[in-house]
């Protein structure tokens, strides 16, 4: 995994990777004032397709709106830039990183200009939690760090600054030998992983923390809720206590980068059978069939790069 490419779209044009730089006094570098997306493109029988491109770019604009950041391009232009970034770099599978940030606008906390610089990078990025994670499951822990409280920083915005919290959560977990850390919310209920939303399966019902649990409202979470309901499963968005993880039949984490990852233990307590369970397997398969164009795309979620 190199996370490089030949070209990066930057402020309206495709430029060579090495030239996509910014000033050291960029506002975002000092204060975390950036908003971004992580999107995947998958190889399908009709060529590369970007999954839920429209929804991701809408979330980028929503994140910018919360911070009064002005993106000087239309949604359509950014979506086109995403397609170009895949196409011109010759990728079939890719991870896309569109982002908007306050650049060289001065170091005052509230600069006069809220006009963002905008970049779309594409790169190859394999299984985020490791090659074996999808089949074998992962070992995770509950973090000593809580997620942001709702009246501190808005977690519905996918903003650079929020990821200091995620770095504390995942860094602590990794130093202690776990693959990922799970955070509780300010009330002590389950929130989310450092970069993933959570699903607990008990007696055939799926439970996932509600948006009031200070989560990023993930698009993979939304896709899984959709796929589960389509298959007749009941899905409940409600507060979940920590111990529900230990007593779950199955537990899995979802995210664009992580995809659908079974969890085999939490805090060194085995979850269910300690391996990928049947409902996780079914939904994981349904997810990959959908994103790879192997199943009907009833919602028009695939944006084909070569159209
Ligand atoms: N929570 C956090 C904190 C994340 O960073 C991510 C990854 N973007 C998710 C949840 C999952 O969101 P999505 O499914 O939209 O990628």
mmCIF file of C-alpha atoms and ligand atoms in Angstrom:
data_model
loop_
_atom_site.group_PDB
_atom_site.id
_atom_site.type_symbol
_atom_site.label_atom_id
_atom_site.label_comp_id
_atom_site.label_asym_id
_atom_site.label_seq_id
_atom_site.Cartn_x
_atom_site.Cartn_y
_atom_site.Cartn_z
ATOM 1 C CA UNK A 1 0.000 0.000 0.000
ATOM 2 C CA UNK A 2 1.655 3.203 -1.155
ATOM 3 C CA UNK A 3 -1.158 5.752 -0.821
ATOM 4 C CA UNK A 4 0.303 7.580 -3.798
ATOM 5 C CA UNK A 5 -0.961 8.189 -7.293
ATOM 6 C CA UNK A 6 0.166 9.937 -10.416
ATOM 7 C CA UNK A 7 -2.302 12.822 -10.227
ATOM 8 C CA UNK A 8 -4.308 14.685 -7.627
ATOM 9 C CA UNK A 9 -7.218 17.002 -8.343
ATOM 10 C CA UNK A 10 -6.463 20.286 -6.607
ATOM 11 C CA UNK A 11 -8.504 23.488 -6.799
ATOM 12 C CA UNK A 12 -9.984 22.652 -10.158
ATOM 13 C CA UNK A 13 -7.197 20.900 -12.007
ATOM 14 C CA UNK A 14 -5.410 17.593 -12.140
ATOM 15 C CA UNK A 15 -1.824 18.132 -11.073
ATOM 16 C CA UNK A 16 1.117 15.772 -10.512
ATOM 17 C CA UNK A 17 1.154 14.171 -7.045
ATOM 18 C CA UNK A 18 4.375 15.948 -6.002
ATOM 19 C CA UNK A 19 2.914 19.372 -6.731
ATOM 20 C CA UNK A 20 -0.134 18.946 -4.512
ATOM 21 C CA UNK A 21 1.277 20.878 -1.542
ATOM 22 C CA UNK A 22 0.088 23.623 0.788
ATOM 23 C CA UNK A 23 1.693 26.340 2.927
ATOM 24 C CA UNK A 24 2.941 25.458 6.437
ATOM 25 C CA UNK A 25 0.819 28.286 7.828
ATOM 26 C CA UNK A 26 -2.373 26.774 6.435
ATOM 27 C CA UNK A 27 -5.184 27.285 8.956
ATOM 28 C CA UNK A 28 -6.194 23.610 8.853
ATOM 29 C CA UNK A 29 -2.726 22.451 9.872
ATOM 30 C CA UNK A 30 -2.933 24.520 13.050
ATOM 31 C CA UNK A 31 -6.570 24.198 14.017
ATOM 32 C CA UNK A 32 -7.976 21.099 12.301
ATOM 33 C CA UNK A 33 -10.253 23.206 10.088
ATOM 34 C CA UNK A 34 -10.815 20.724 7.310
ATOM 35 C CA UNK A 35 -13.719 18.530 6.263
ATOM 36 C CA UNK A 36 -13.243 15.354 4.325
ATOM 37 C CA UNK A 37 -14.667 12.136 2.969
ATOM 38 C CA UNK A 38 -13.430 8.600 2.547
ATOM 39 C CA UNK A 39 -15.038 6.853 -0.417
ATOM 40 C CA UNK A 40 -14.305 3.574 -2.167
ATOM 41 C CA UNK A 41 -14.428 2.702 -5.827
ATOM 42 C CA UNK A 42 -14.715 -0.980 -6.686
ATOM 43 C CA UNK A 43 -14.112 -2.883 -9.863
ATOM 44 C CA UNK A 44 -17.449 -4.028 -11.291
ATOM 45 C CA UNK A 45 -18.420 -5.892 -14.487
ATOM 46 C CA UNK A 46 -19.073 -2.423 -15.987
ATOM 47 C CA UNK A 47 -15.753 -0.937 -14.932
ATOM 48 C CA UNK A 48 -14.864 0.944 -11.750
ATOM 49 C CA UNK A 49 -17.796 2.367 -9.804
ATOM 50 C CA UNK A 50 -17.739 4.730 -6.836
ATOM 51 C CA UNK A 51 -20.085 3.629 -4.071
ATOM 52 C CA UNK A 52 -22.627 6.199 -2.845
ATOM 53 C CA UNK A 53 -20.639 9.052 -4.368
ATOM 54 C CA UNK A 54 -23.582 11.437 -4.252
ATOM 55 C CA UNK A 55 -24.244 10.795 -0.551
ATOM 56 C CA UNK A 56 -20.577 11.157 0.378
ATOM 57 C CA UNK A 57 -20.265 14.480 -1.432
ATOM 58 C CA UNK A 58 -23.502 15.675 0.157
ATOM 59 C CA UNK A 59 -21.974 14.822 3.559
ATOM 60 C CA UNK A 60 -18.834 16.778 2.596
ATOM 61 C CA UNK A 61 -20.985 19.831 1.881
ATOM 62 C CA UNK A 62 -22.994 19.271 5.079
ATOM 63 C CA UNK A 63 -19.765 19.106 7.107
ATOM 64 C CA UNK A 64 -18.590 22.348 5.468
ATOM 65 C CA UNK A 65 -21.941 24.008 6.186
ATOM 66 C CA UNK A 66 -21.675 23.263 9.914
ATOM 67 C CA UNK A 67 -18.319 25.062 9.989
ATOM 68 C CA UNK A 68 -19.459 27.862 7.633
ATOM 69 C CA UNK A 69 -16.753 26.791 5.232
ATOM 70 C CA UNK A 70 -17.323 27.790 1.640
ATOM 71 C CA UNK A 71 -16.539 25.217 -1.046
ATOM 72 C CA UNK A 72 -16.095 27.127 -4.302
ATOM 73 C CA UNK A 73 -17.258 24.208 -6.473
ATOM 74 C CA UNK A 74 -20.598 22.538 -7.035
ATOM 75 C CA UNK A 75 -21.382 19.028 -5.826
ATOM 76 C CA UNK A 76 -21.355 17.931 -9.465
ATOM 77 C CA UNK A 77 -17.865 19.357 -9.996
ATOM 78 C CA UNK A 78 -16.518 17.496 -6.956
ATOM 79 C CA UNK A 79 -18.217 14.281 -8.071
ATOM 80 C CA UNK A 80 -16.643 14.692 -11.501
ATOM 81 C CA UNK A 81 -13.282 15.294 -9.837
ATOM 82 C CA UNK A 82 -13.695 11.991 -7.954
ATOM 83 C CA UNK A 83 -14.369 10.125 -11.189
ATOM 84 C CA UNK A 84 -11.426 11.819 -12.878
ATOM 85 C CA UNK A 85 -9.133 10.952 -9.973
ATOM 86 C CA UNK A 86 -9.936 7.259 -10.418
ATOM 87 C CA UNK A 87 -9.848 7.336 -14.203
ATOM 88 C CA UNK A 88 -6.716 9.398 -14.806
ATOM 89 C CA UNK A 89 -4.710 7.394 -12.291
ATOM 90 C CA UNK A 90 -5.813 4.186 -13.994
ATOM 91 C CA UNK A 91 -7.264 2.655 -10.810
ATOM 92 C CA UNK A 92 -9.895 -0.049 -10.787
ATOM 93 C CA UNK A 93 -10.215 -0.289 -7.008
ATOM 94 C CA UNK A 94 -9.460 2.911 -5.134
ATOM 95 C CA UNK A 95 -9.909 4.810 -1.920
ATOM 96 C CA UNK A 96 -10.879 8.414 -2.543
ATOM 97 C CA UNK A 97 -10.141 11.294 -0.225
ATOM 98 C CA UNK A 98 -11.983 14.471 -1.193
ATOM 99 C CA UNK A 99 -11.309 17.270 1.290
ATOM 100 C CA UNK A 100 -11.807 20.949 1.782
ATOM 101 C CA UNK A 101 -9.663 22.977 4.132
ATOM 102 C CA UNK A 102 -8.909 26.507 5.223
ATOM 103 C CA UNK A 103 -5.554 27.195 3.661
ATOM 104 C CA UNK A 104 -3.400 30.298 3.708
ATOM 105 C CA UNK A 105 -6.098 32.565 5.150
ATOM 106 C CA UNK A 106 -4.170 33.837 8.186
ATOM 107 C CA UNK A 107 -3.798 32.374 11.644
ATOM 108 C CA UNK A 108 -6.682 34.167 13.334
ATOM 109 C CA UNK A 109 -9.109 31.542 14.618
ATOM 110 C CA UNK A 110 -11.948 33.068 12.627
ATOM 111 C CA UNK A 111 -10.404 34.297 9.399
ATOM 112 C CA UNK A 112 -12.211 36.784 7.177
ATOM 113 C CA UNK A 113 -12.221 34.309 4.317
ATOM 114 C CA UNK A 114 -13.910 30.968 4.810
ATOM 115 C CA UNK A 115 -13.141 30.022 1.232
ATOM 116 C CA UNK A 116 -11.730 26.495 1.231
ATOM 117 C CA UNK A 117 -9.024 24.900 -0.842
ATOM 118 C CA UNK A 118 -10.336 21.640 -2.268
ATOM 119 C CA UNK A 119 -8.481 18.476 -3.121
ATOM 120 C CA UNK A 120 -9.488 15.024 -4.312
ATOM 121 C CA UNK A 121 -6.869 12.310 -3.968
ATOM 122 C CA UNK A 122 -7.221 8.698 -5.059
ATOM 123 C CA UNK A 123 -5.049 5.841 -3.874
ATOM 124 C CA UNK A 124 -4.970 2.097 -3.506
ATOM 125 C CA UNK A 125 -5.886 1.017 0.010
ATOM 126 C CA UNK A 126 -6.535 -2.598 0.953
ATOM 127 C CA UNK A 127 -8.508 -3.897 3.923
ATOM 128 C CA UNK A 128 -8.244 -1.096 6.520
ATOM 129 C CA UNK A 129 -8.119 -3.390 9.539
ATOM 130 C CA UNK A 130 -5.834 -5.946 7.905
ATOM 131 C CA UNK A 131 -6.181 -8.549 5.185
ATOM 132 C CA UNK A 132 -7.475 -11.230 7.530
ATOM 133 C CA UNK A 133 -9.952 -8.987 9.322
ATOM 134 C CA UNK A 134 -12.863 -9.610 6.964
ATOM 135 C CA UNK A 135 -12.852 -13.397 7.299
ATOM 136 C CA UNK A 136 -11.200 -14.031 10.651
ATOM 137 C CA UNK A 137 -12.587 -11.137 12.670
ATOM 138 C CA UNK A 138 -10.637 -8.815 14.925
ATOM 139 C CA UNK A 139 -9.898 -8.340 18.607
ATOM 140 C CA UNK A 140 -10.918 -4.950 19.968
ATOM 141 C CA UNK A 141 -11.140 -3.137 23.293
ATOM 142 C CA UNK A 142 -13.282 -0.456 24.828
ATOM 143 C CA UNK A 143 -11.203 2.706 24.967
ATOM 144 C CA UNK A 144 -10.454 4.731 28.071
ATOM 145 C CA UNK A 145 -11.260 7.741 25.868
ATOM 146 C CA UNK A 146 -14.906 8.719 25.345
ATOM 147 C CA UNK A 147 -16.261 10.148 22.111
ATOM 148 C CA UNK A 148 -16.939 13.859 21.862
ATOM 149 C CA UNK A 149 -19.848 15.168 23.898
ATOM 150 C CA UNK A 150 -22.640 16.614 21.722
ATOM 151 C CA UNK A 151 -22.119 20.177 22.910
ATOM 152 C CA UNK A 152 -18.371 20.133 22.287
ATOM 153 C CA UNK A 153 -17.781 19.329 18.635
ATOM 154 C CA UNK A 154 -20.422 18.137 16.168
ATOM 155 C CA UNK A 155 -19.771 14.508 15.281
ATOM 156 C CA UNK A 156 -22.094 14.653 12.275
ATOM 157 C CA UNK A 157 -19.410 16.783 10.624
ATOM 158 C CA UNK A 158 -16.569 14.686 9.265
ATOM 159 C CA UNK A 159 -14.016 17.285 10.237
ATOM 160 C CA UNK A 160 -10.250 16.940 10.552
ATOM 161 C CA UNK A 161 -10.222 18.051 14.203
ATOM 162 C CA UNK A 162 -12.534 15.195 15.248
ATOM 163 C CA UNK A 163 -9.852 12.741 14.274
ATOM 164 C CA UNK A 164 -7.643 13.695 17.196
ATOM 165 C CA UNK A 165 -10.248 11.831 19.250
ATOM 166 C CA UNK A 166 -10.055 8.889 16.829
ATOM 167 C CA UNK A 167 -6.240 8.883 17.017
ATOM 168 C CA UNK A 168 -6.351 8.643 20.807
ATOM 169 C CA UNK A 169 -8.848 5.780 20.639
ATOM 170 C CA UNK A 170 -7.099 3.708 17.956
ATOM 171 C CA UNK A 171 -3.570 4.511 19.161
ATOM 172 C CA UNK A 172 -4.299 3.330 22.684
ATOM 173 C CA UNK A 173 -5.915 0.144 21.353
ATOM 174 C CA UNK A 174 -3.001 -0.667 19.038
ATOM 175 C CA UNK A 175 -0.363 -0.045 21.716
ATOM 176 C CA UNK A 176 -2.228 -2.568 23.860
ATOM 177 C CA UNK A 177 -2.263 -5.176 21.093
ATOM 178 C CA UNK A 178 -5.825 -4.696 19.813
ATOM 179 C CA UNK A 179 -6.787 -4.008 16.215
ATOM 180 C CA UNK A 180 -9.226 -1.215 17.057
ATOM 181 C CA UNK A 181 -10.709 0.743 19.944
ATOM 182 C CA UNK A 182 -14.415 1.252 20.637
ATOM 183 C CA UNK A 183 -15.504 4.471 22.314
ATOM 184 C CA UNK A 184 -18.392 5.038 24.691
ATOM 185 C CA UNK A 185 -20.369 8.262 24.490
ATOM 186 C CA UNK A 186 -20.463 10.883 27.212
ATOM 187 C CA UNK A 187 -23.339 8.982 28.895
ATOM 188 C CA UNK A 188 -21.426 5.706 28.939
ATOM 189 C CA UNK A 189 -23.349 4.027 26.123
ATOM 190 C CA UNK A 190 -21.689 2.600 23.039
ATOM 191 C CA UNK A 191 -20.756 5.188 20.443
ATOM 192 C CA UNK A 192 -18.468 4.020 17.635
ATOM 193 C CA UNK A 193 -15.030 2.745 16.746
ATOM 194 C CA UNK A 194 -12.202 5.128 15.887
ATOM 195 C CA UNK A 195 -13.315 4.960 12.252
ATOM 196 C CA UNK A 196 -16.273 2.567 12.213
ATOM 197 C CA UNK A 197 -19.919 2.316 13.252
ATOM 198 C CA UNK A 198 -21.092 -0.648 15.319
ATOM 199 C CA UNK A 199 -23.693 -3.410 15.019
ATOM 200 C CA UNK A 200 -24.562 -5.860 17.790
ATOM 201 C CA UNK A 201 -26.591 -8.987 16.935
ATOM 202 C CA UNK A 202 -28.655 -10.656 19.650
ATOM 203 C CA UNK A 203 -31.352 -13.285 19.056
ATOM 204 C CA UNK A 204 -31.572 -12.376 15.373
ATOM 205 C CA UNK A 205 -32.117 -8.640 15.987
ATOM 206 C CA UNK A 206 -29.560 -6.003 14.974
ATOM 207 C CA UNK A 207 -28.816 -3.123 17.341
ATOM 208 C CA UNK A 208 -26.804 -0.041 16.453
ATOM 209 C CA UNK A 209 -26.129 3.129 18.452
ATOM 210 C CA UNK A 210 -28.407 6.045 17.451
ATOM 211 C CA UNK A 211 -27.049 9.319 16.080
ATOM 212 C CA UNK A 212 -27.534 10.827 19.565
ATOM 213 C CA UNK A 213 -24.641 8.578 20.708
ATOM 214 C CA UNK A 214 -22.269 11.113 19.095
ATOM 215 C CA UNK A 215 -21.438 9.000 16.084
ATOM 216 C CA UNK A 216 -20.594 9.927 12.555
ATOM 217 C CA UNK A 217 -23.780 8.907 10.705
ATOM 218 C CA UNK A 218 -21.924 6.490 8.479
ATOM 219 C CA UNK A 219 -23.001 5.609 4.986
ATOM 220 C CA UNK A 220 -21.924 2.001 5.454
ATOM 221 C CA UNK A 221 -24.109 1.903 8.578
ATOM 222 C CA UNK A 222 -26.992 3.196 6.481
ATOM 223 C CA UNK A 223 -26.279 0.642 3.748
ATOM 224 C CA UNK A 224 -26.167 -2.228 6.263
ATOM 225 C CA UNK A 225 -29.442 -1.103 7.875
ATOM 226 C CA UNK A 226 -30.963 -1.107 4.409
ATOM 227 C CA UNK A 227 -29.567 -4.560 3.479
ATOM 228 C CA UNK A 228 -30.616 -6.046 6.829
ATOM 229 C CA UNK A 229 -34.187 -4.742 6.601
ATOM 230 C CA UNK A 230 -34.386 -5.926 2.997
ATOM 231 C CA UNK A 231 -33.570 -9.409 4.302
ATOM 232 C CA UNK A 232 -36.291 -9.232 6.936
ATOM 233 C CA UNK A 233 -34.137 -8.451 9.969
ATOM 234 C CA UNK A 234 -35.323 -6.087 12.641
ATOM 235 C CA UNK A 235 -32.855 -3.213 13.168
ATOM 236 C CA UNK A 236 -33.054 -1.102 16.310
ATOM 237 C CA UNK A 237 -31.245 2.207 16.686
ATOM 238 C CA UNK A 238 -31.160 2.570 20.453
ATOM 239 C CA UNK A 239 -28.708 3.173 23.323
ATOM 240 C CA UNK A 240 -26.544 0.102 23.895
ATOM 241 C CA UNK A 241 -24.728 -0.704 27.138
ATOM 242 C CA UNK A 242 -21.077 -1.795 27.088
ATOM 243 C CA UNK A 243 -21.850 -5.270 28.408
ATOM 244 C CA UNK A 244 -24.092 -5.947 25.394
ATOM 245 C CA UNK A 245 -20.830 -6.415 23.469
ATOM 246 C CA UNK A 246 -19.701 -9.222 25.773
ATOM 247 C CA UNK A 247 -23.100 -10.924 25.604
ATOM 248 C CA UNK A 248 -23.708 -10.463 21.875
ATOM 249 C CA UNK A 249 -24.262 -13.410 19.549
ATOM 250 C CA UNK A 250 -22.364 -11.430 16.918
ATOM 251 C CA UNK A 251 -20.721 -8.036 16.800
ATOM 252 C CA UNK A 252 -19.369 -6.286 13.726
ATOM 253 C CA UNK A 253 -17.983 -2.903 12.728
ATOM 254 C CA UNK A 254 -18.644 -1.091 9.466
ATOM 255 C CA UNK A 255 -17.104 1.788 7.552
ATOM 256 C CA UNK A 256 -16.069 2.700 4.045
ATOM 257 C CA UNK A 257 -12.416 1.897 4.714
ATOM 258 C CA UNK A 258 -12.991 -1.001 7.143
ATOM 259 C CA UNK A 259 -15.945 -2.398 5.122
ATOM 260 C CA UNK A 260 -17.788 -5.057 7.210
ATOM 261 C CA UNK A 261 -15.516 -6.492 9.901
ATOM 262 C CA UNK A 262 -16.542 -9.218 12.349
ATOM 263 C CA UNK A 263 -15.327 -8.796 15.932
ATOM 264 C CA UNK A 264 -14.271 -11.978 17.687
ATOM 265 C CA UNK A 265 -13.425 -10.548 21.091
ATOM 266 C CA UNK A 266 -13.910 -7.394 23.128
ATOM 267 C CA UNK A 267 -11.621 -6.691 26.103
ATOM 268 C CA UNK A 268 -10.389 -10.282 25.775
ATOM 269 C CA UNK A 269 -13.905 -11.664 26.231
ATOM 270 C CA UNK A 270 -14.977 -13.898 23.348
ATOM 271 C CA UNK A 271 -17.982 -12.637 21.380
ATOM 272 C CA UNK A 272 -20.426 -15.428 20.462
ATOM 273 C CA UNK A 273 -18.543 -18.294 18.848
ATOM 274 C CA UNK A 274 -15.388 -16.163 18.574
ATOM 275 C CA UNK A 275 -15.580 -16.073 14.787
ATOM 276 C CA UNK A 276 -17.569 -14.460 11.984
ATOM 277 C CA UNK A 277 -21.221 -15.276 12.697
ATOM 278 C CA UNK A 278 -23.977 -16.182 10.207
ATOM 279 C CA UNK A 279 -25.747 -12.805 10.093
ATOM 280 C CA UNK A 280 -22.431 -10.948 9.783
ATOM 281 C CA UNK A 281 -21.463 -13.328 6.954
ATOM 282 C CA UNK A 282 -24.763 -12.778 5.167
ATOM 283 C CA UNK A 283 -24.630 -8.984 5.395
ATOM 284 C CA UNK A 284 -20.925 -8.828 4.562
ATOM 285 C CA UNK A 285 -21.582 -10.876 1.417
ATOM 286 C CA UNK A 286 -24.576 -8.716 0.502
ATOM 287 C CA UNK A 287 -22.440 -5.597 0.968
ATOM 288 C CA UNK A 288 -19.607 -6.836 -1.242
ATOM 289 C CA UNK A 289 -22.060 -8.082 -3.886
ATOM 290 C CA UNK A 290 -23.620 -4.627 -3.967
ATOM 291 C CA UNK A 291 -20.448 -2.517 -4.069
ATOM 292 C CA UNK A 292 -18.822 -4.792 -6.635
ATOM 293 C CA UNK A 293 -21.827 -4.661 -8.945
ATOM 294 C CA UNK A 294 -22.647 -8.351 -8.442
ATOM 295 C CA UNK A 295 -26.147 -7.584 -7.121
ATOM 296 C CA UNK A 296 -28.938 -5.369 -8.423
ATOM 297 C CA UNK A 297 -28.284 -1.714 -7.591
ATOM 298 C CA UNK A 298 -31.914 -0.746 -6.900
ATOM 299 C CA UNK A 299 -30.975 2.561 -5.263
ATOM 300 C CA UNK A 300 -28.576 3.778 -7.951
ATOM 301 C CA UNK A 301 -25.692 3.771 -5.456
ATOM 302 C CA UNK A 302 -22.998 2.929 -8.016
ATOM 303 C CA UNK A 303 -21.490 5.868 -9.907
ATOM 304 C CA UNK A 304 -19.673 4.408 -12.874
ATOM 305 C CA UNK A 305 -16.384 6.130 -13.572
ATOM 306 C CA UNK A 306 -16.460 5.559 -17.332
ATOM 307 C CA UNK A 307 -19.949 6.928 -17.986
HETATM 308 N N1 LIG B 1 -17.278 6.765 12.361
HETATM 309 C C1 LIG B 1 -16.123 7.404 12.145
HETATM 310 C C2 LIG B 1 -15.518 8.187 13.253
HETATM 311 C C3 LIG B 1 -15.502 7.329 10.893
HETATM 312 O O1 LIG B 1 -14.353 7.966 10.670
HETATM 313 C C4 LIG B 1 -16.087 6.560 9.872
HETATM 314 C C5 LIG B 1 -15.409 6.440 8.542
HETATM 315 N N2 LIG B 1 -15.740 7.491 7.694
HETATM 316 C C6 LIG B 1 -17.311 5.926 10.142
HETATM 317 C C7 LIG B 1 -17.868 6.050 11.400
HETATM 318 C C8 LIG B 1 -18.009 5.154 9.069
HETATM 319 O O2 LIG B 1 -18.530 6.057 8.124
HETATM 320 P P1 LIG B 1 -18.739 5.636 6.596
HETATM 321 O O3 LIG B 1 -19.471 4.352 6.612
HETATM 322 O O4 LIG B 1 -19.556 6.736 6.018
HETATM 323 O O5 LIG B 1 -17.402 5.507 6.003
#
